XYZ file of C-alpha atoms in Angstrom:
197
model
C 8.470 20.568 1.788
C 9.106 18.891 5.248
C 13.030 18.191 5.991
C 13.699 14.645 7.275
C 16.946 12.900 8.099
C 17.404 9.370 7.440
C 16.299 6.967 10.234
C 17.722 3.809 11.590
C 15.638 0.673 11.073
C 14.465 0.440 14.631
C 13.363 4.102 14.580
C 11.582 3.647 11.215
C 9.561 0.801 12.579
C 8.370 2.914 15.552
C 7.825 6.137 13.176
C 6.059 4.370 10.256
C 2.400 5.432 10.348
C -0.429 5.400 7.555
C -0.215 8.725 5.673
C -3.052 9.921 3.855
C -2.230 13.636 2.906
C 0.443 14.201 0.398
C 2.092 17.290 -1.067
C 1.819 17.304 -5.184
C 5.602 16.779 -5.373
C 6.273 13.785 -7.657
C 8.776 11.133 -6.634
C 11.927 10.782 -8.470
C 12.537 7.413 -10.493
C 15.852 6.932 -8.466
C 13.828 7.220 -5.039
C 11.227 4.592 -6.208
C 14.033 2.200 -7.378
C 15.758 2.623 -4.052
C 12.361 1.472 -2.411
C 12.138 -1.482 -4.785
C 15.564 -2.528 -3.917
C 14.787 -2.444 -0.199
C 11.594 -4.339 -0.887
C 13.392 -7.214 -2.415
C 15.722 -7.760 0.424
C 12.663 -9.346 2.410
C 12.807 -12.822 3.536
C 11.336 -15.412 1.003
C 10.368 -18.940 1.468
C 12.454 -21.439 -0.537
C 14.290 -18.344 -1.798
C 11.439 -18.105 -4.307
C 11.271 -14.366 -4.703
C 7.781 -14.381 -5.979
C 7.206 -10.705 -6.141
C 7.020 -8.210 -9.020
C 6.049 -4.674 -8.803
C 3.781 -2.032 -10.697
C 4.552 1.436 -10.272
C 1.852 4.338 -11.261
C 2.468 8.054 -11.312
C -0.014 8.916 -13.679
C -2.730 10.788 -11.581
C -5.437 10.477 -14.442
C -5.126 6.721 -14.387
C -5.092 6.548 -10.697
C -8.121 8.631 -10.389
C -9.862 6.340 -13.081
C -8.841 3.201 -10.942
C -10.214 4.913 -7.751
C -13.572 5.468 -9.361
C -13.780 2.111 -10.513
C -12.725 0.623 -7.228
C -15.363 2.718 -5.419
C -18.074 1.560 -8.058
C -17.049 -1.978 -7.513
C -16.988 -1.843 -3.715
C -20.503 -0.232 -3.553
C -21.825 -2.671 -6.076
C -20.940 -5.527 -3.775
C -23.634 -6.193 -1.157
C -21.374 -8.210 1.033
C -18.796 -5.553 0.884
C -21.397 -2.960 1.941
C -22.604 -4.995 4.756
C -18.983 -5.481 6.018
C -18.163 -1.908 5.714
C -21.342 -0.619 7.521
C -20.684 -2.929 10.281
C -17.017 -2.511 10.464
C -16.411 1.201 9.886
C -19.602 3.373 9.175
C -17.295 6.301 7.511
C -16.098 3.899 4.977
C -19.542 3.759 3.186
C -19.862 7.419 3.265
C -16.237 7.899 1.820
C -16.892 5.449 -1.027
C -20.084 7.236 -1.885
C -18.384 10.611 -2.175
C -17.407 11.476 -5.648
C -14.472 13.544 -4.713
C -12.822 11.011 -2.615
C -9.870 9.525 -4.045
C -8.896 6.055 -2.550
C -5.177 6.815 -3.419
C -5.378 10.157 -1.377
C -3.613 12.019 -4.327
C -0.395 10.499 -3.576
C 2.248 11.066 -6.176
C 2.937 7.270 -6.664
C 1.178 3.897 -6.118
C 3.537 0.868 -5.857
C 1.718 -2.561 -6.234
C 3.524 -5.572 -4.750
C 2.399 -8.356 -7.135
C 2.845 -12.018 -7.134
C 3.884 -13.608 -10.405
C 2.146 -16.835 -9.863
C 0.120 -18.272 -6.777
C 1.613 -20.730 -4.508
C 2.469 -21.679 -0.820
C 3.846 -18.556 0.974
C 3.777 -16.330 -1.860
C 1.260 -13.891 -0.398
C 3.363 -13.810 2.870
C 6.721 -13.128 0.778
C 4.838 -10.196 -0.949
C 3.685 -8.701 2.304
C 7.000 -9.019 3.860
C 8.482 -7.217 0.697
C 5.732 -4.569 1.204
C 6.642 -3.911 4.814
C 10.260 -3.507 3.841
C 9.215 -0.918 1.197
C 7.052 1.048 3.820
C 9.887 0.974 6.351
C 12.603 2.198 3.698
C 10.157 4.884 2.846
C 9.797 5.877 6.339
C 13.457 6.152 6.796
C 13.625 8.414 3.892
C 11.006 10.825 5.060
C 8.231 9.538 2.867
C 4.544 8.543 3.739
C 2.913 5.317 2.744
C -0.227 3.649 3.335
C -1.551 0.379 2.217
C -4.859 0.600 0.170
C -6.999 -2.500 0.553
C -9.741 -0.714 -1.391
C -7.823 -1.013 -4.380
C -7.056 -4.943 -4.337
C -10.398 -5.752 -6.128
C -9.975 -3.357 -9.112
C -6.224 -4.020 -9.515
C -7.110 -7.771 -10.033
C -9.893 -7.323 -12.682
C -8.767 -8.954 -15.809
C -8.495 -5.740 -18.027
C -6.584 -3.757 -15.152
C -4.215 -6.767 -14.639
C -3.555 -6.827 -18.473
C -3.058 -3.004 -18.533
C -0.526 -3.144 -15.813
C 1.472 -6.434 -17.169
C 0.199 -8.404 -14.073
C 0.478 -12.034 -15.264
C -2.762 -13.983 -15.758
C -1.907 -16.402 -12.914
C -0.446 -13.797 -10.689
C -2.212 -10.921 -8.644
C -2.036 -7.535 -6.930
C -1.334 -8.252 -3.396
C -0.358 -4.958 -1.637
C -1.130 -1.658 -3.144
C 0.872 0.875 -1.341
C 0.631 4.727 -1.962
C 3.898 6.565 -1.610
C 4.642 10.333 -1.420
C 5.681 13.499 0.532
C 3.596 13.974 3.526
C 1.975 17.120 4.224
C 2.786 16.724 7.962
C 4.780 14.387 10.170
C 2.264 11.824 11.372
C 1.731 11.693 15.109
C 3.158 8.678 16.953
C 0.622 6.259 17.704
C 0.418 3.387 20.240
C -0.067 -0.294 19.895
C -1.262 -2.630 22.459
C 1.317 -4.841 24.207
C 2.115 -8.194 22.492
C -0.342 -10.814 23.565
C 1.766 -14.002 24.407
C -0.347 -16.907 24.434
C 2.065 -18.998 25.957
C 5.934 -18.837 26.686
C 7.483 -22.098 26.914
C 10.886 -21.934 28.732
């Protein structure tokens, strides 16, 4: 297991990277609770706090959802066209029976909304970012899994996971102990369209 020290917020912002390779070590309930506590500190429009969370640590269930998600994505012609033009490797990954969209992480934390409304998704994404930064500060790896959104919002899966009918899975985030420390990436400088003094 890699050893980390806790990071300050700004360092965590610059160190956070998408992690797709994890050790098999399971996250403790207290660690996940700490991440959820950080998530709900996010800004929220009108103090609505529209978020709710689903935590899945059952690897068999995650594998089942992964297989269903791949089938769903491959069956959608529009998705295939988009994947082929956007990233040719994506179609090959989805077609590979061994590929797990959750990368064998020890936990999937799904940031959900309890009901739809103005600013609800934005609030959920802010909570997701808090969760990912808190995980980074604790030496954990995270990755948001867009491939999972469709399957997590299927009526039967929503019912299994307790997501309200009027709500939705917004941000599925895998969390676990990274196999290696992710290398620092770079970002383009901010594009300022206009600076009005």
